[in-house]
Amino acid sequence: EAMLKAENKRNKKAASKKPKAEKKPKAEKKPKAEKKPKAPKAAKEGGKKSTKSRSERAGLQFPVGRIHRFLRDGRYAERIGAGAPVYLSAVLEYLTAEVLELAGNASRDHKKQRIVPRHIQLAIRNDEELNRLLAHITIPAGGVLPNIHSILLPKKSKKGTAEAS
């Protein structure tokens, strides 16, 4: 019975629909003034459409697109937001600049033109915050900080006792 009722409803709906009358052609309207397509602001001067990388837009040297690809391919999360690679690029660029500046100062102190691993090691270990960040990192060919324990240093003797012996 339910099937018959549903079929009857469908038939009634189909019968109630009126065939559409043919549309009469509308009177021709006057054509509107053609609008000139607006050119992008950057393209007005050169004539060519210029594309800016995400690194350029963010004012960074580190590659935002590549870092975004690494985040996606690394499967750190199902979804990666648009701001995440920009932020990460900015952080990496800042840390790199900081280490390079301190290593450059260390190389200048040793009267060298090139930064070698030893200079990077000295830069990191002499900076409190970088040392804490990279505490468990070993830099190959970096060496160690020059340090002699105070117990191992020769004792300062009095003039009288030094002359007697």
CSV table of N, CA and C in Angstrom, one decimal:
chain,number,residue,atom,x,y,z
A,1,GLU,N,0.8,-1.2,0.0
A,1,GLU,CA,0.0,0.0,0.0
A,1,GLU,C,0.9,1.3,0.0
A,2,ALA,N,2.0,1.2,0.8
A,2,ALA,CA,2.8,2.4,0.8
A,2,ALA,C,3.5,2.7,-0.5
A,3,MET,N,3.8,1.6,-1.3
A,3,MET,CA,4.4,1.7,-2.6
A,3,MET,C,3.4,2.4,-3.5
A,4,LEU,N,2.1,2.0,-3.4
A,4,LEU,CA,1.1,2.6,-4.3
A,4,LEU,C,0.9,4.0,-4.0
A,5,LYS,N,0.9,4.4,-2.8
A,5,LYS,CA,0.7,5.8,-2.4
A,5,LYS,C,1.8,6.7,-2.9
A,6,ALA,N,3.0,6.2,-2.8
A,6,ALA,CA,4.2,6.9,-3.3
A,6,ALA,C,4.1,7.1,-4.8
A,7,GLU,N,3.6,6.0,-5.5
A,7,GLU,CA,3.6,6.1,-7.0
A,7,GLU,C,2.5,7.1,-7.4
A,8,ASN,N,1.3,7.1,-6.6
A,8,ASN,CA,0.3,8.0,-7.0
A,8,ASN,C,0.7,9.5,-6.8
A,9,LYS,N,1.5,9.7,-5.7
A,9,LYS,CA,2.0,11.1,-5.5
A,9,LYS,C,2.9,11.6,-6.7
A,10,ARG,N,3.7,10.7,-7.1
A,10,ARG,CA,4.6,11.0,-8.3
A,10,ARG,C,3.8,11.3,-9.5
A,11,ASN,N,2.7,10.5,-9.7
A,11,ASN,CA,1.9,10.7,-10.9
A,11,ASN,C,1.2,12.1,-10.8
A,12,LYS,N,0.7,12.4,-9.7
A,12,LYS,CA,0.0,13.7,-9.5
A,12,LYS,C,0.9,14.9,-9.7
A,13,LYS,N,2.1,14.8,-9.2
A,13,LYS,CA,3.1,15.9,-9.4
A,13,LYS,C,3.4,16.0,-10.9
A,14,ALA,N,3.6,14.9,-11.6
A,14,ALA,CA,3.9,15.0,-13.0
A,14,ALA,C,2.8,15.6,-13.8
A,15,ALA,N,1.5,15.3,-13.4
A,15,ALA,CA,0.3,15.8,-14.1
A,15,ALA,C,0.1,17.2,-13.8
A,16,SER,N,0.5,17.7,-12.6
A,16,SER,CA,0.2,19.1,-12.3
A,16,SER,C,1.2,20.1,-13.0
A,17,LYS,N,2.3,19.6,-13.4
A,17,LYS,CA,3.3,20.4,-14.1
A,17,LYS,C,2.8,20.8,-15.5
A,18,LYS,N,2.7,22.1,-15.7
A,18,LYS,CA,2.3,22.6,-17.0
A,18,LYS,C,3.5,22.7,-18.0
A,19,PRO,N,3.2,22.4,-19.2
A,19,PRO,CA,4.3,22.5,-20.2
A,19,PRO,C,4.7,24.0,-20.3
A,20,LYS,N,5.9,24.3,-20.4
A,20,LYS,CA,6.4,25.7,-20.4
A,20,LYS,C,6.1,26.3,-21.8
A,21,ALA,N,5.6,27.5,-21.7
A,21,ALA,CA,5.3,28.2,-23.0
A,21,ALA,C,6.5,28.6,-23.6
A,22,GLU,N,6.5,28.7,-24.9
A,22,GLU,CA,7.7,29.2,-25.6
A,22,GLU,C,8.0,30.6,-25.3
A,23,LYS,N,9.2,30.9,-25.1
A,23,LYS,CA,9.6,32.3,-24.7
A,23,LYS,C,9.6,33.2,-25.9
A,24,LYS,N,9.0,34.4,-25.7
A,24,LYS,CA,9.0,35.3,-26.8
A,24,LYS,C,10.4,36.0,-26.9
A,25,PRO,N,10.9,36.3,-28.1
A,25,PRO,CA,12.1,37.0,-28.1
A,25,PRO,C,12.0,38.4,-27.5
A,26,LYS,N,12.9,38.7,-26.7
A,26,LYS,CA,12.9,40.0,-26.0
A,26,LYS,C,13.4,41.1,-27.0
A,27,ALA,N,13.0,42.3,-26.7
A,27,ALA,CA,13.4,43.4,-27.5
A,27,ALA,C,14.9,43.6,-27.3
A,28,GLU,N,15.6,44.0,-28.3
A,28,GLU,CA,17.0,44.1,-28.2
A,28,GLU,C,17.3,45.4,-27.4
A,29,LYS,N,18.2,45.2,-26.5
A,29,LYS,CA,18.6,46.3,-25.6
A,29,LYS,C,19.8,46.9,-26.2
A,30,LYS,N,20.0,48.2,-25.8
A,30,LYS,CA,21.2,48.9,-26.3
A,30,LYS,C,22.4,48.3,-25.6
A,31,PRO,N,23.5,48.1,-26.3
A,31,PRO,CA,24.7,47.6,-25.7
A,31,PRO,C,25.3,48.6,-24.7
A,32,LYS,N,25.7,48.0,-23.6
A,32,LYS,CA,26.4,48.9,-22.6
A,32,LYS,C,27.8,49.3,-23.0
A,33,ALA,N,28.3,50.3,-22.5
A,33,ALA,CA,29.6,50.8,-22.8
A,33,ALA,C,30.6,49.7,-22.3
A,34,GLU,N,31.5,49.3,-23.2
A,34,GLU,CA,32.4,48.2,-22.9
A,34,GLU,C,33.4,48.7,-21.8
A,35,LYS,N,33.6,47.9,-20.8
A,35,LYS,CA,34.6,48.2,-19.7
A,35,LYS,C,35.9,47.7,-20.1
A,36,LYS,N,36.9,48.5,-19.9
A,36,LYS,CA,38.3,48.0,-20.1
A,36,LYS,C,38.7,47.2,-18.9
A,37,PRO,N,39.3,46.0,-19.2
A,37,PRO,CA,39.7,45.2,-18.1
A,37,PRO,C,40.9,45.9,-17.3
A,38,LYS,N,40.7,45.8,-16.0
A,38,LYS,CA,41.7,46.5,-15.2
A,38,LYS,C,43.0,45.6,-15.1
A,39,ALA,N,44.1,46.3,-15.4
A,39,ALA,CA,45.4,45.6,-15.3
A,39,ALA,C,45.9,45.5,-13.8
A,40,PRO,N,46.6,44.5,-13.4
A,40,PRO,CA,47.1,44.5,-12.1
A,40,PRO,C,48.1,45.7,-11.9
A,41,LYS,N,48.2,46.1,-10.7
A,41,LYS,CA,49.0,47.3,-10.4
A,41,LYS,C,50.5,47.1,-10.8
A,42,ALA,N,51.0,45.9,-10.6
A,42,ALA,CA,52.4,45.7,-11.0
A,42,ALA,C,52.6,45.6,-12.5
A,43,ALA,N,51.6,45.2,-13.2
A,43,ALA,CA,51.7,45.0,-14.6
A,43,ALA,C,51.5,46.3,-15.4
A,44,LYS,N,51.0,47.4,-14.8
A,44,LYS,CA,50.7,48.6,-15.5
A,44,LYS,C,52.0,49.2,-16.1
A,45,GLU,N,53.1,49.2,-15.4
A,45,GLU,CA,54.3,49.8,-15.9
A,45,GLU,C,55.0,49.0,-16.9
A,46,GLY,N,55.3,47.7,-16.6
A,46,GLY,CA,56.0,46.9,-17.5
A,46,GLY,C,55.3,46.3,-18.7
A,47,GLY,N,54.0,46.1,-18.5
A,47,GLY,CA,53.2,45.5,-19.5
A,47,GLY,C,53.0,44.0,-19.3
A,48,LYS,N,54.0,43.4,-18.7
A,48,LYS,CA,53.9,41.9,-18.4
A,48,LYS,C,53.4,41.7,-17.0
A,49,LYS,N,52.7,40.6,-16.8
A,49,LYS,CA,52.3,40.2,-15.5
A,49,LYS,C,53.4,39.7,-14.7
A,50,SER,N,53.7,40.3,-13.6
A,50,SER,CA,54.9,39.9,-12.8
A,50,SER,C,54.4,39.0,-11.6
A,51,THR,N,55.1,37.9,-11.4
A,51,THR,CA,54.7,37.0,-10.3
A,51,THR,C,55.8,37.1,-9.2
A,52,LYS,N,55.3,37.2,-8.0
A,52,LYS,CA,56.2,37.3,-6.8
A,52,LYS,C,56.1,36.0,-6.1
A,53,SER,N,57.3,35.5,-5.7
A,53,SER,CA,57.3,34.3,-4.9
A,53,SER,C,56.8,34.6,-3.5
A,54,ARG,N,56.5,33.6,-2.7
A,54,ARG,CA,56.0,33.8,-1.4
A,54,ARG,C,57.1,34.3,-0.5
A,55,SER,N,58.4,34.0,-0.8
A,55,SER,CA,59.5,34.5,-0.1
A,55,SER,C,59.6,36.0,-0.3
A,56,GLU,N,59.5,36.4,-1.6
A,56,GLU,CA,59.5,37.9,-1.8
A,56,GLU,C,58.4,38.6,-1.1
A,57,ARG,N,57.2,38.1,-1.1
A,57,ARG,CA,56.1,38.7,-0.5
A,57,ARG,C,56.3,38.9,1.0
A,58,ALA,N,57.0,37.8,1.6
A,58,ALA,CA,57.2,37.9,3.0
A,58,ALA,C,58.5,38.6,3.4
A,59,GLY,N,59.3,39.0,2.3
A,59,GLY,CA,60.5,39.7,2.6
A,59,GLY,C,61.6,38.8,3.2
A,60,LEU,N,61.6,37.6,2.8
A,60,LEU,CA,62.6,36.6,3.3
A,60,LEU,C,63.6,36.1,2.2
A,61,GLN,N,64.7,35.6,2.7
A,61,GLN,CA,65.7,35.0,1.8
A,61,GLN,C,65.4,33.5,1.7
A,62,PHE,N,64.9,32.9,2.7
A,62,PHE,CA,64.7,31.4,2.8
A,62,PHE,C,63.5,31.1,1.9
A,63,PRO,N,63.5,29.9,1.2
A,63,PRO,CA,62.5,29.6,0.3
A,63,PRO,C,61.2,29.1,1.0
A,64,VAL,N,60.1,29.8,1.0
A,64,VAL,CA,58.9,29.5,1.6
A,64,VAL,C,58.2,28.3,0.9
A,65,GLY,N,58.3,28.3,-0.4
A,65,GLY,CA,57.7,27.2,-1.2
A,65,GLY,C,58.3,25.9,-0.9
A,66,ARG,N,59.6,25.9,-0.9
A,66,ARG,CA,60.4,24.6,-0.6
A,66,ARG,C,60.1,24.1,0.8
A,67,ILE,N,60.0,25.0,1.8
A,67,ILE,CA,59.8,24.6,3.1
A,67,ILE,C,58.3,24.0,3.2
A,68,HIS,N,57.4,24.7,2.5
A,68,HIS,CA,56.0,24.1,2.5
A,68,HIS,C,56.0,22.7,1.9
A,69,ARG,N,56.8,22.5,0.8
A,69,ARG,CA,56.8,21.2,0.3
A,69,ARG,C,57.4,20.1,1.3
A,70,PHE,N,58.5,20.6,2.0
A,70,PHE,CA,59.1,19.7,3.0
A,70,PHE,C,58.1,19.3,4.1
A,71,LEU,N,57.3,20.3,4.5
A,71,LEU,CA,56.3,20.1,5.5
A,71,LEU,C,55.2,19.1,5.1
A,72,ARG,N,54.8,19.2,3.8
A,72,ARG,CA,53.8,18.3,3.3
A,72,ARG,C,54.4,16.9,3.1
A,73,ASP,N,55.6,16.8,2.5
A,73,ASP,CA,56.2,15.5,2.2
A,73,ASP,C,56.7,14.8,3.5
A,74,GLY,N,57.0,15.6,4.5
A,74,GLY,CA,57.4,15.0,5.8
A,74,GLY,C,56.3,14.4,6.6
A,75,ARG,N,55.0,14.6,6.2
A,75,ARG,CA,53.9,14.1,6.9
A,75,ARG,C,53.9,14.4,8.4
A,76,TYR,N,54.2,15.6,8.7
A,76,TYR,CA,54.1,16.1,10.1
A,76,TYR,C,52.7,16.3,10.5
A,77,ALA,N,51.8,16.6,9.6
A,77,ALA,CA,50.4,16.7,9.9
A,77,ALA,C,49.6,16.5,8.6
A,78,GLU,N,48.3,16.2,8.8
A,78,GLU,CA,47.5,16.0,7.6
A,78,GLU,C,47.4,17.2,6.7
A,79,ARG,N,47.3,18.4,7.4
A,79,ARG,CA,47.1,19.6,6.7
A,79,ARG,C,48.1,20.6,7.2
A,80,ILE,N,48.6,21.4,6.2
A,80,ILE,CA,49.6,22.5,6.5
A,80,ILE,C,49.0,23.8,6.1
A,81,GLY,N,48.9,24.7,7.1
A,81,GLY,CA,48.3,26.1,6.8
A,81,GLY,C,49.2,26.9,5.9
A,82,ALA,N,48.7,27.9,5.3
A,82,ALA,CA,49.5,28.8,4.4
A,82,ALA,C,50.5,29.6,5.2
A,83,GLY,N,50.3,29.9,6.5
A,83,GLY,CA,51.2,30.7,7.3
A,83,GLY,C,52.3,30.0,7.9
A,84,ALA,N,52.2,28.6,8.0
A,84,ALA,CA,53.2,27.8,8.7
A,84,ALA,C,54.5,27.8,8.0
A,85,PRO,N,54.6,27.6,6.7
A,85,PRO,CA,56.0,27.7,6.1
A,85,PRO,C,56.6,29.1,6.1
A,86,VAL,N,55.8,30.1,6.1
A,86,VAL,CA,56.3,31.5,6.1
A,86,VAL,C,57.0,31.7,7.5
A,87,TYR,N,56.3,31.3,8.5
A,87,TYR,CA,56.8,31.5,9.9
A,87,TYR,C,58.0,30.7,10.1
A,88,LEU,N,58.0,29.4,9.7
A,88,LEU,CA,59.2,28.5,9.8
A,88,LEU,C,60.4,29.1,9.1
A,89,SER,N,60.1,29.6,7.9
A,89,SER,CA,61.2,30.2,7.1
A,89,SER,C,61.8,31.4,7.8
A,90,ALA,N,61.0,32.2,8.4
A,90,ALA,CA,61.4,33.4,9.1
A,90,ALA,C,62.3,33.0,10.3
A,91,VAL,N,61.8,32.0,11.0
A,91,VAL,CA,62.6,31.5,12.2
A,91,VAL,C,64.0,31.0,11.8
A,92,LEU,N,64.0,30.1,10.8
A,92,LEU,CA,65.2,29.5,10.3
A,92,LEU,C,66.2,30.6,9.8
A,93,GLU,N,65.6,31.6,9.1
A,93,GLU,CA,66.5,32.7,8.6
A,93,GLU,C,67.1,33.5,9.7
A,94,TYR,N,66.3,33.7,10.7
A,94,TYR,CA,66.8,34.5,11.9
A,94,TYR,C,67.9,33.7,12.6
A,95,LEU,N,67.7,32.4,12.8
A,95,LEU,CA,68.7,31.6,13.5
A,95,LEU,C,70.0,31.5,12.7
A,96,THR,N,69.8,31.4,11.4
A,96,THR,CA,71.0,31.3,10.5
A,96,THR,C,71.8,32.6,10.6
A,97,ALA,N,71.1,33.7,10.5
A,97,ALA,CA,71.7,35.0,10.5
A,97,ALA,C,72.5,35.2,11.8
A,98,GLU,N,71.9,34.8,12.9
A,98,GLU,CA,72.5,35.0,14.2
A,98,GLU,C,73.8,34.2,14.3
A,99,VAL,N,73.7,32.9,13.9
A,99,VAL,CA,74.9,32.1,14.0
A,99,VAL,C,76.0,32.6,13.1
A,100,LEU,N,75.6,33.0,11.8
A,100,LEU,CA,76.6,33.5,10.9
A,100,LEU,C,77.3,34.8,11.4
A,101,GLU,N,76.5,35.6,12.0
A,101,GLU,CA,77.1,36.9,12.5
A,101,GLU,C,78.1,36.6,13.6
A,102,LEU,N,77.7,35.7,14.5
A,102,LEU,CA,78.7,35.4,15.6
A,102,LEU,C,79.9,34.7,15.1
A,103,ALA,N,79.7,33.8,14.2
A,103,ALA,CA,80.8,33.0,13.6
A,103,ALA,C,81.7,33.9,12.8
A,104,GLY,N,81.1,34.9,12.1
A,104,GLY,CA,81.9,35.9,11.4
A,104,GLY,C,82.8,36.7,12.4
A,105,ASN,N,82.2,37.1,13.5
A,105,ASN,CA,83.0,37.8,14.5
A,105,ASN,C,84.1,36.9,15.0
A,106,ALA,N,83.9,35.6,15.2
A,106,ALA,CA,84.9,34.7,15.7
A,106,ALA,C,86.0,34.6,14.7
A,107,SER,N,85.7,34.5,13.4
A,107,SER,CA,86.7,34.4,12.4
A,107,SER,C,87.5,35.7,12.3
A,108,ARG,N,86.9,36.8,12.5
A,108,ARG,CA,87.6,38.1,12.5
A,108,ARG,C,88.6,38.2,13.7
A,109,ASP,N,88.2,37.7,14.8
A,109,ASP,CA,89.0,37.6,16.0
A,109,ASP,C,90.3,36.8,15.8
A,110,HIS,N,90.1,35.8,15.0
A,110,HIS,CA,91.3,34.9,14.6
A,110,HIS,C,92.0,35.3,13.4
A,111,LYS,N,91.6,36.5,12.9
A,111,LYS,CA,92.3,37.1,11.7
A,111,LYS,C,92.2,36.2,10.5
A,112,LYS,N,91.0,35.6,10.3
A,112,LYS,CA,90.7,34.7,9.1
A,112,LYS,C,89.6,35.3,8.3
A,113,GLN,N,89.7,35.0,7.0
A,113,GLN,CA,88.7,35.5,6.0
A,113,GLN,C,87.5,34.6,5.9
A,114,ARG,N,87.7,33.3,6.2
A,114,ARG,CA,86.7,32.3,6.0
A,114,ARG,C,86.1,31.8,7.3
A,115,ILE,N,84.9,31.5,7.3
A,115,ILE,CA,84.2,30.9,8.5
A,115,ILE,C,84.4,29.4,8.4
A,116,VAL,N,85.1,28.8,9.4
A,116,VAL,CA,85.3,27.3,9.4
A,116,VAL,C,84.5,26.7,10.6
A,117,PRO,N,84.3,25.4,10.6
A,117,PRO,CA,83.5,24.8,11.7
A,117,PRO,C,84.0,25.2,13.1
A,118,ARG,N,85.3,25.5,13.3
A,118,ARG,CA,85.7,25.9,14.6
A,118,ARG,C,85.1,27.2,15.0
A,119,HIS,N,84.9,28.2,14.0
A,119,HIS,CA,84.3,29.5,14.3
A,119,HIS,C,82.9,29.3,14.7
A,120,ILE,N,82.2,28.4,14.0
A,120,ILE,CA,80.8,28.1,14.3
A,120,ILE,C,80.7,27.6,15.7
A,121,GLN,N,81.5,26.6,16.1
A,121,GLN,CA,81.5,26.1,17.4
A,121,GLN,C,81.8,27.1,18.5
A,122,LEU,N,82.8,28.0,18.3
A,122,LEU,CA,83.0,29.0,19.3
A,122,LEU,C,81.9,30.0,19.4
A,123,ALA,N,81.2,30.3,18.2
A,123,ALA,CA,80.1,31.2,18.3
A,123,ALA,C,78.9,30.7,19.1
A,124,ILE,N,78.6,29.4,18.8
A,124,ILE,CA,77.5,28.8,19.5
A,124,ILE,C,77.8,28.6,21.0
A,125,ARG,N,79.0,28.1,21.3
A,125,ARG,CA,79.2,27.8,22.8
A,125,ARG,C,79.5,29.0,23.6
A,126,ASN,N,79.8,30.1,23.0
A,126,ASN,CA,80.0,31.4,23.8
A,126,ASN,C,78.7,32.2,23.9
A,127,ASP,N,77.7,31.8,23.2
A,127,ASP,CA,76.4,32.5,23.3
A,127,ASP,C,75.5,31.6,24.2
A,128,GLU,N,75.0,32.2,25.2
A,128,GLU,CA,74.2,31.4,26.2
A,128,GLU,C,72.9,30.8,25.6
A,129,GLU,N,72.2,31.5,24.9
A,129,GLU,CA,70.9,31.0,24.3
A,129,GLU,C,71.1,30.0,23.2
A,130,LEU,N,72.1,30.2,22.3
A,130,LEU,CA,72.4,29.3,21.3
A,130,LEU,C,73.0,28.0,21.9
A,131,ASN,N,73.8,28.1,22.9
A,131,ASN,CA,74.4,27.0,23.6
A,131,ASN,C,73.3,26.1,24.2
A,132,ARG,N,72.3,26.7,24.8
A,132,ARG,CA,71.2,26.0,25.3
A,132,ARG,C,70.3,25.3,24.2
A,133,LEU,N,70.1,26.0,23.1
A,133,LEU,CA,69.3,25.4,22.0
A,133,LEU,C,70.1,24.2,21.4
A,134,LEU,N,71.4,24.4,21.2
A,134,LEU,CA,72.2,23.4,20.5
A,134,LEU,C,73.1,22.6,21.5
A,135,ALA,N,72.6,22.4,22.7
A,135,ALA,CA,73.4,21.7,23.7
A,135,ALA,C,73.8,20.3,23.3
A,136,HIS,N,73.0,19.6,22.7
A,136,HIS,CA,73.2,18.1,22.4
A,136,HIS,C,73.7,18.0,20.9
A,137,ILE,N,74.2,19.0,20.3
A,137,ILE,CA,74.6,19.0,18.9
A,137,ILE,C,76.2,18.9,18.9
A,138,THR,N,76.7,18.0,18.1
A,138,THR,CA,78.1,17.9,17.9
A,138,THR,C,78.5,18.5,16.5
A,139,ILE,N,79.4,19.5,16.5
A,139,ILE,CA,79.8,20.1,15.2
A,139,ILE,C,81.1,19.4,14.8
A,140,PRO,N,81.1,18.7,13.7
A,140,PRO,CA,82.4,18.0,13.3
A,140,PRO,C,83.5,19.0,13.0
A,141,ALA,N,84.7,18.7,13.5
A,141,ALA,CA,85.8,19.6,13.4
A,141,ALA,C,85.7,20.9,14.1
A,142,GLY,N,84.8,20.9,15.1
A,142,GLY,CA,84.5,22.1,15.8
A,142,GLY,C,85.5,22.3,17.0
A,143,GLY,N,86.0,21.2,17.5
A,143,GLY,CA,86.8,21.3,18.7
A,143,GLY,C,86.0,21.6,20.0
A,144,VAL,N,86.7,22.1,21.0
A,144,VAL,CA,86.1,22.4,22.3
A,144,VAL,C,86.5,23.8,22.6
A,145,LEU,N,85.8,24.3,23.6
A,145,LEU,CA,86.1,25.7,24.1
A,145,LEU,C,87.4,25.6,24.9
A,146,PRO,N,88.3,26.6,24.8
A,146,PRO,CA,89.5,26.5,25.6
A,146,PRO,C,89.2,26.8,27.0
A,147,ASN,N,89.5,25.8,27.8
A,147,ASN,CA,89.2,25.9,29.3
A,147,ASN,C,90.2,25.0,30.0
A,148,ILE,N,90.8,25.6,31.0
A,148,ILE,CA,91.7,24.8,31.9
A,148,ILE,C,91.1,25.0,33.3
A,149,HIS,N,90.9,23.8,34.0
A,149,HIS,CA,90.3,23.8,35.3
A,149,HIS,C,91.2,24.5,36.3
A,150,SER,N,90.6,25.3,37.2
A,150,SER,CA,91.5,26.1,38.1
A,150,SER,C,92.4,25.2,39.0
A,151,ILE,N,92.0,24.0,39.3
A,151,ILE,CA,92.8,23.1,40.2
A,151,ILE,C,94.1,22.8,39.4
A,152,LEU,N,94.0,22.7,38.1
A,152,LEU,CA,95.2,22.3,37.4
A,152,LEU,C,96.2,23.4,37.2
A,153,LEU,N,95.8,24.6,37.4
A,153,LEU,CA,96.7,25.7,37.3
A,153,LEU,C,97.8,25.7,38.4
A,154,PRO,N,99.0,26.2,38.1
A,154,PRO,CA,100.0,26.2,39.2
A,154,PRO,C,99.6,27.2,40.3
A,155,LYS,N,99.9,26.8,41.5
A,155,LYS,CA,99.6,27.7,42.6
A,155,LYS,C,100.5,28.9,42.7
A,156,LYS,N,99.9,30.0,43.1
A,156,LYS,CA,100.7,31.2,43.3
A,156,LYS,C,101.4,31.1,44.6
A,157,SER,N,102.8,31.0,44.6
A,157,SER,CA,103.5,30.8,45.8
A,157,SER,C,104.0,32.2,46.4
A,158,LYS,N,104.3,32.2,47.6
A,158,LYS,CA,104.8,33.4,48.3
A,158,LYS,C,106.3,33.5,47.9
A,159,LYS,N,106.8,34.7,47.9
A,159,LYS,CA,108.2,35.0,47.5
A,159,LYS,C,109.2,34.3,48.4
A,160,GLY,N,108.9,34.3,49.7
A,160,GLY,CA,109.8,33.7,50.7
A,160,GLY,C,110.0,32.2,50.5
A,161,THR,N,108.9,31.5,50.2
A,161,THR,CA,108.9,30.0,50.1
A,161,THR,C,109.5,29.6,48.8
A,162,ALA,N,109.4,30.4,47.7
A,162,ALA,CA,109.9,30.0,46.4
A,162,ALA,C,111.4,30.2,46.4
A,163,GLU,N,111.9,31.2,47.1
A,163,GLU,CA,113.4,31.4,47.1
A,163,GLU,C,114.1,30.4,48.0
A,164,ALA,N,113.5,29.9,49.1
A,164,ALA,CA,114.1,28.9,50.0
A,164,ALA,C,114.3,27.6,49.4
A,165,SER,N,113.5,27.1,48.5
A,165,SER,CA,113.7,25.8,47.9
A,165,SER,C,114.5,25.8,46.7
